[in-house]
Amino acid sequence: MPDNSEEGSSSQPAPGGRHSGRILDWINAIAKVAVPVVVAVATWVGAYYANKFQGQMSGATLLSEREKAESQLRASMFSSLIDPIAGSKRGDGMSVDGERLLVELLALNFHEHFELKPLFDRVDKRLANEGAQEARGSLRSVADRIIDRQIASLRKEGSANSSDGAGARVDMLTITEPPLTPSQKAVFDSLVANEQRPYQVVATLQEPIGDLTSPDGKHRLTVVVDEADWANHRLKVQLVTISTKGESLDSNVAFTLTHFDFPLTDNTLFPDGNRIALALSSVHAEGGLKSIVLKLIWFPKDYFTPRERPLDNSEFLKLVGKKT
């Protein structure tokens, strides 16, 4: 009887071969599934970043178009307001109240971009000549509102950098006439008692106010108010700037400060990025002692005013992901 053991054994697959075949089947199955998954994931990631980039660019384009439309609208509005005062539509018969109203509208809407002090001075002089003290008070009230708005915007802009000395700060300087009578001396002593140097300082006319240091400590100022026109709110001021690095005199300037000097247009920029402004706040006559409060405004470090950068730089940086 023939021996079929060899034939039977050769007809059965080896255990190792069966195992290798299953592995190959699994690999083929995984490969068939993995390729579409990888393609889908790559497509999704590419679409995600493409949409994100497109969204950023669309946002930037939208911001640019909005700025353009707003600029055109403001230009038209500015022309409509300035023409009756100094443009082609100017007439000699404009009343002082009409001119005051137009100047107030101009200032409230365009104070960030234009230096409007000459217009304010012109209207204030006309009102003074006519004895319209109430109207002069209205004009000064508008100036106060503008100064407060600008200081608020500076504080907001520099709030994130206040901890490292690069934020905005406002120091209050109270200047009085020399106290002569007992009642005047009593008022002056009460002001001095509430003094908190260097943030709240009290001094008399022609008395140097020193130790006014910038938030980052790189500049020290001395302010001297030489003369005061209390009725018209006009001061003659000397400003001495000293660098704390070399202890050298950087500048010594004299100027006239009025109620119509606005921080964003009437300021001093130093080479290291520090910027300051002086603004007149209020005038008092308590106990017969005349006094005036000044605001010494330290701008955020490396701040540029809106008229120096017409595009809203902060919003643009947020849109392109460079600022949170």
Short mmCIF file of C-alpha atoms in Angstrom, two decimals:
data_model
loop_
_atom_site.label_atom_id
_atom_site.label_comp_id
_atom_site.label_asym_id
_atom_site.label_seq_id
_atom_site.Cartn_x
_atom_site.Cartn_y
_atom_site.Cartn_z
CA MET A 1 0.00 0.00 0.00
CA PRO A 2 1.56 3.24 -1.01
CA ASP A 3 2.76 5.61 1.66
CA ASN A 4 0.75 8.94 1.41
CA SER A 5 2.13 10.55 4.54
CA GLU A 6 4.33 12.83 2.45
CA GLU A 7 1.46 13.86 0.23
CA GLY A 8 -0.84 14.57 3.14
CA SER A 9 1.72 16.64 4.95
CA SER A 10 2.49 18.76 1.87
CA SER A 11 -1.18 19.62 1.35
CA GLN A 12 -1.45 21.45 4.73
CA PRO A 13 -0.06 25.06 4.87
CA ALA A 14 2.73 25.70 7.29
CA PRO A 15 1.68 27.55 10.49
CA GLY A 16 4.26 30.31 9.90
CA GLY A 17 3.01 30.99 6.40
CA ARG A 18 -0.60 31.27 7.56
CA HIS A 19 0.43 33.86 10.20
CA SER A 20 2.43 35.91 7.68
CA GLY A 21 -0.51 35.93 5.33
CA ARG A 22 -2.80 37.35 7.98
CA ILE A 23 -0.30 40.10 8.73
CA LEU A 24 -0.13 41.03 5.06
CA ASP A 25 -3.92 41.08 4.90
CA TRP A 26 -4.04 43.42 7.89
CA ILE A 27 -1.39 45.66 6.38
CA ASN A 28 -3.26 45.82 3.10
CA ALA A 29 -6.51 46.62 4.90
CA ILE A 30 -4.90 49.33 7.04
CA ALA A 31 -3.19 50.81 3.98
CA LYS A 32 -6.47 50.96 2.11
CA VAL A 33 -8.13 52.77 5.06
CA ALA A 34 -5.15 54.95 6.07
CA VAL A 35 -4.56 56.56 2.71
CA PRO A 36 -8.04 58.16 2.50
CA VAL A 37 -7.83 59.17 6.20
CA VAL A 38 -4.45 60.86 5.73
CA VAL A 39 -5.72 62.61 2.61
CA ALA A 40 -8.86 63.75 4.47
CA VAL A 41 -6.85 65.03 7.45
CA ALA A 42 -4.36 66.83 5.21
CA THR A 43 -7.22 68.38 3.27
CA TRP A 44 -8.95 69.50 6.48
CA VAL A 45 -5.75 71.00 7.93
CA GLY A 46 -4.98 72.79 4.69
CA ALA A 47 -8.52 74.12 4.44
CA TYR A 48 -8.44 75.22 8.09
CA TYR A 49 -5.27 77.28 7.71
CA ALA A 50 -6.35 78.59 4.33
CA ASN A 51 -9.67 79.76 5.80
CA LYS A 52 -7.89 81.24 8.80
CA PHE A 53 -5.45 83.17 6.62
CA GLN A 54 -8.26 84.24 4.31
CA GLY A 55 -10.28 85.40 7.32
CA GLN A 56 -7.37 87.45 8.61
CA MET A 57 -6.77 89.04 5.25
CA SER A 58 -10.49 89.64 4.77
CA GLY A 59 -10.60 91.29 8.19
CA ALA A 60 -7.63 93.46 7.33
CA THR A 61 -9.20 94.40 4.00
CA LEU A 62 -12.51 95.16 5.69
CA LEU A 63 -10.73 97.32 8.26
CA SER A 64 -8.92 99.18 5.50
CA GLU A 65 -12.16 99.75 3.59
CA ARG A 66 -13.90 100.90 6.77
CA GLU A 67 -11.08 103.33 7.49
CA LYS A 68 -11.32 104.64 3.94
CA ALA A 69 -15.09 105.15 4.13
CA GLU A 70 -14.82 106.78 7.54
CA SER A 71 -12.05 109.08 6.29
CA GLN A 72 -14.19 110.18 3.35
CA LEU A 73 -17.16 110.85 5.61
CA ARG A 74 -15.05 112.78 8.11
CA ALA A 75 -13.40 114.78 5.31
CA SER A 76 -16.82 115.80 4.00
CA MET A 77 -18.01 116.70 7.49
CA PHE A 78 -14.84 118.64 8.24
CA SER A 79 -15.20 120.64 5.04
CA SER A 80 -18.81 121.47 5.87
CA LEU A 81 -17.84 122.73 9.32
CA ILE A 82 -14.65 124.61 8.45
CA ASP A 83 -15.86 126.39 5.29
CA PRO A 84 -18.11 128.88 7.10
CA ILE A 85 -15.20 129.78 9.41
CA ALA A 86 -12.13 129.91 7.19
CA GLY A 87 -13.09 128.46 3.81
CA SER A 88 -14.71 129.68 0.61
CA LYS A 89 -18.10 130.06 2.31
CA ARG A 90 -16.73 132.39 4.96
CA GLY A 91 -18.82 135.45 5.55
CA ASP A 92 -18.10 138.61 7.52
CA GLY A 93 -21.53 138.54 9.09
CA MET A 94 -21.17 135.30 11.09
CA SER A 95 -22.19 135.83 14.70
CA VAL A 96 -19.78 134.91 17.46
CA ASP A 97 -22.26 132.36 18.81
CA GLY A 98 -22.49 130.71 15.40
CA GLU A 99 -18.72 130.55 15.13
CA ARG A 100 -18.46 129.17 18.68
CA LEU A 101 -20.93 126.40 17.86
CA LEU A 102 -19.02 125.40 14.72
CA VAL A 103 -15.69 125.38 16.56
CA GLU A 104 -17.16 123.22 19.33
CA LEU A 105 -18.52 120.75 16.76
CA LEU A 106 -15.16 120.67 14.99
CA ALA A 107 -13.31 120.06 18.23
CA LEU A 108 -15.62 117.33 19.51
CA ASN A 109 -15.38 115.39 16.24
CA PHE A 110 -11.81 116.06 15.07
CA HIS A 111 -9.77 116.78 18.19
CA GLU A 112 -7.51 113.75 17.65
CA HIS A 113 -6.30 114.79 14.19
CA PHE A 114 -6.18 118.61 14.03
CA GLU A 115 -4.62 121.33 16.14
CA LEU A 116 -7.64 123.49 16.88
CA LYS A 117 -6.13 125.85 19.44
CA PRO A 118 -6.00 128.85 17.03
CA LEU A 119 -9.73 128.56 16.36
CA PHE A 120 -10.51 128.33 20.08
CA ASP A 121 -8.32 131.36 20.81
CA ARG A 122 -10.01 133.39 18.09
CA VAL A 123 -13.52 132.61 19.34
CA ASP A 124 -12.53 133.15 22.97
CA LYS A 125 -11.18 136.62 22.18
CA ARG A 126 -14.36 137.52 20.31
CA LEU A 127 -16.47 136.37 23.24
CA ALA A 128 -14.26 138.31 25.69
CA ASN A 129 -14.66 141.50 23.64
CA GLU A 130 -18.45 141.09 23.80
CA GLY A 131 -18.43 140.26 27.50
CA ALA A 132 -20.07 136.86 26.91
CA GLN A 133 -18.70 135.10 29.98
CA GLU A 134 -21.30 132.34 29.92
CA ALA A 135 -20.41 131.49 26.32
CA ARG A 136 -16.71 131.50 27.26
CA GLY A 137 -17.54 129.04 30.02
CA SER A 138 -19.26 126.79 27.45
CA LEU A 139 -16.20 126.91 25.21
CA ARG A 140 -13.91 125.97 28.10
CA SER A 141 -16.28 123.20 29.14
CA VAL A 142 -15.94 121.63 25.69
CA ALA A 143 -12.15 121.92 25.99
CA ASP A 144 -12.30 120.15 29.37
CA ARG A 145 -14.36 117.33 27.84
CA ILE A 146 -11.84 116.88 25.05
CA ILE A 147 -8.89 116.80 27.44
CA ASP A 148 -10.65 114.20 29.61
CA ARG A 149 -11.44 112.07 26.53
CA GLN A 150 -7.86 112.16 25.36
CA ILE A 151 -6.46 111.29 28.79
CA ALA A 152 -8.91 108.38 29.06
CA SER A 153 -7.76 107.03 25.68
CA LEU A 154 -4.11 107.32 26.78
CA ARG A 155 -4.82 105.45 30.01
CA LYS A 156 -6.59 102.70 28.06
CA GLU A 157 -3.79 102.46 25.51
CA GLY A 158 -1.11 102.15 28.18
CA SER A 159 -2.98 100.06 30.77
CA ALA A 160 -1.27 96.82 29.70
CA ASN A 161 2.19 98.35 30.22
CA SER A 162 1.63 100.19 33.49
CA SER A 163 3.55 97.64 35.57
CA ASP A 164 6.85 98.14 33.72
CA GLY A 165 6.81 101.95 33.74
CA ALA A 166 5.68 102.22 30.12
CA GLY A 167 2.03 103.14 30.78
CA ALA A 168 0.29 106.49 30.99
CA ARG A 169 0.34 108.62 34.14
CA VAL A 170 -1.18 111.97 35.10
CA ASP A 171 0.39 114.18 37.79
CA MET A 172 -1.58 117.08 39.26
CA LEU A 173 0.16 120.44 39.78
CA THR A 174 -1.66 123.13 41.77
CA ILE A 175 -0.26 126.63 41.27
CA THR A 176 -1.38 129.49 43.52
CA GLU A 177 -0.64 133.15 43.83
CA PRO A 178 1.63 133.97 46.81
CA PRO A 179 -0.55 133.83 49.96
CA LEU A 180 -0.51 137.15 51.81
CA THR A 181 -3.55 137.38 54.07
CA PRO A 182 -4.31 134.96 56.93
CA SER A 183 -7.25 133.48 55.01
CA GLN A 184 -5.09 132.93 51.94
CA LYS A 185 -2.38 131.29 54.04
CA ALA A 186 -4.97 128.99 55.62
CA VAL A 187 -6.17 127.85 52.18
CA PHE A 188 -2.60 127.36 51.00
CA ASP A 189 -1.67 125.33 54.10
CA SER A 190 -4.68 123.05 53.55
CA LEU A 191 -3.59 122.45 49.97
CA VAL A 192 -0.05 121.62 51.06
CA ALA A 193 -1.36 119.25 53.76
CA ASN A 194 -3.01 117.14 51.02
CA GLU A 195 0.07 117.12 48.81
CA GLN A 196 1.35 113.73 47.65
CA ARG A 197 4.58 114.25 45.77
CA PRO A 198 5.36 113.66 42.98
CA TYR A 199 1.78 112.89 41.89
CA GLN A 200 0.09 115.86 43.58
CA VAL A 201 2.24 118.96 43.98
CA VAL A 202 1.41 122.42 45.32
CA ALA A 203 3.53 125.49 44.52
CA THR A 204 3.25 129.24 44.10
CA LEU A 205 3.96 131.37 41.05
CA GLN A 206 7.65 131.45 40.07
CA GLU A 207 8.41 128.55 42.41
CA PRO A 208 10.24 125.72 40.61
CA ILE A 209 8.50 122.33 40.83
CA GLY A 210 11.20 119.71 40.61
CA ASP A 211 11.53 115.95 41.01
CA LEU A 212 8.85 115.26 38.40
CA THR A 213 10.13 111.91 37.11
CA SER A 214 8.88 109.95 34.12
CA PRO A 215 7.23 106.54 34.80
CA ASP A 216 10.31 104.71 33.48
CA GLY A 217 12.67 106.93 35.51
CA LYS A 218 14.64 108.18 32.50
CA HIS A 219 13.60 111.84 32.62
CA ARG A 220 13.27 114.41 35.36
CA LEU A 221 11.36 117.63 34.82
CA THR A 222 11.23 121.01 36.49
CA VAL A 223 8.18 123.17 35.82
CA VAL A 224 7.99 126.88 36.63
CA VAL A 225 4.88 128.99 36.11
CA ASP A 226 6.21 132.55 35.78
CA GLU A 227 3.00 134.50 35.17
CA ALA A 228 -0.73 133.85 35.34
CA ASP A 229 -3.62 135.67 33.68
CA TRP A 230 -6.33 134.33 35.98
CA ALA A 231 -9.27 135.89 34.11
CA ASN A 232 -8.27 134.56 30.69
CA HIS A 233 -6.74 131.28 31.91
CA ARG A 234 -3.32 131.90 30.36
CA LEU A 235 -0.01 130.90 31.92
CA LYS A 236 3.61 131.55 30.98
CA VAL A 237 5.45 128.31 31.68
CA GLN A 238 9.07 127.19 31.67
CA LEU A 239 9.83 123.52 31.22
CA VAL A 240 13.29 122.16 31.99
CA THR A 241 14.04 118.58 30.97
CA ILE A 242 16.98 116.67 32.42
CA SER A 243 18.09 113.19 31.46
CA THR A 244 18.70 111.01 34.51
CA LYS A 245 21.31 109.00 32.62
CA GLY A 246 23.91 111.69 32.02
CA GLU A 247 22.46 114.37 34.32
CA SER A 248 22.75 116.74 31.36
CA LEU A 249 20.40 119.54 30.41
CA ASP A 250 18.33 118.36 27.46
CA SER A 251 16.00 121.30 26.92
CA ASN A 252 14.70 124.49 28.44
CA VAL A 253 11.62 125.87 26.73
CA ALA A 254 9.13 128.62 27.54
CA PHE A 255 5.59 128.71 26.20
CA THR A 256 2.11 130.03 26.89
CA LEU A 257 -0.38 127.48 28.20
CA THR A 258 -4.11 128.09 27.78
CA HIS A 259 -7.33 126.22 28.35
CA PHE A 260 -7.16 125.14 24.71
CA ASP A 261 -3.94 123.10 24.69
CA PHE A 262 -4.92 119.49 24.01
CA PRO A 263 -2.62 116.56 24.86
CA LEU A 264 -2.78 114.75 21.51
CA THR A 265 -1.78 117.82 19.50
CA ASP A 266 0.20 119.95 21.98
CA ASN A 267 2.89 117.69 23.40
CA THR A 268 6.64 117.14 23.55
CA LEU A 269 8.32 113.98 22.24
CA PHE A 270 11.74 112.97 23.60
CA PRO A 271 14.27 110.94 21.57
CA ASP A 272 13.90 107.85 23.81
CA GLY A 273 10.14 107.55 23.18
CA ASN A 274 8.87 109.41 26.25
CA ARG A 275 6.22 112.03 25.53
CA ILE A 276 4.59 114.60 27.81
CA ALA A 277 1.87 117.24 27.69
CA LEU A 278 0.60 119.94 30.03
CA ALA A 279 -3.12 120.68 30.19
CA LEU A 280 -4.99 123.31 32.17
CA SER A 281 -7.66 121.72 34.33
CA SER A 282 -9.46 124.27 36.50
CA VAL A 283 -9.21 127.70 38.14
CA HIS A 284 -10.30 128.42 41.73
CA ALA A 285 -10.52 131.39 44.07
CA GLU A 286 -11.24 129.87 47.48
CA GLY A 287 -10.74 132.12 50.50
CA GLY A 288 -9.48 134.86 48.24
CA LEU A 289 -6.55 132.70 47.07
CA LYS A 290 -6.40 132.23 43.31
CA SER A 291 -5.15 128.86 42.14
CA ILE A 292 -4.99 126.87 38.96
CA VAL A 293 -4.66 123.09 38.49
CA LEU A 294 -2.47 121.67 35.75
CA LYS A 295 -2.29 118.11 34.51
CA LEU A 296 1.16 116.81 33.64
CA ILE A 297 0.45 113.90 31.30
CA TRP A 298 3.03 111.17 30.69
CA PHE A 299 2.12 109.27 27.53
CA PRO A 300 2.56 105.49 27.18
CA LYS A 301 6.09 104.69 26.08
CA ASP A 302 6.60 104.78 22.29
CA TYR A 303 3.05 106.06 21.77
CA PHE A 304 2.13 107.64 18.45
CA THR A 305 -0.84 109.97 18.22
CA PRO A 306 -3.68 109.18 15.78
CA ARG A 307 -2.66 111.91 13.36
CA GLU A 308 0.81 110.34 13.22
CA ARG A 309 -0.73 106.95 12.39
CA PRO A 310 -4.16 107.43 10.71
CA LEU A 311 -4.79 103.67 10.55
CA ASP A 312 -5.91 102.10 13.83
CA ASN A 313 -2.67 100.21 14.38
CA SER A 314 -3.90 98.33 17.45
CA GLU A 315 -6.96 96.90 15.67
CA PHE A 316 -4.90 95.94 12.61
CA LEU A 317 -2.39 94.02 14.74
CA LYS A 318 -5.23 92.16 16.45
CA LEU A 319 -6.72 91.12 13.11
CA VAL A 320 -3.47 89.68 11.78
CA GLY A 321 -2.81 87.83 15.02
CA LYS A 322 0.13 89.93 16.21
CA LYS A 323 -1.62 91.33 19.29
CA THR A 324 -4.13 89.85 21.74
#
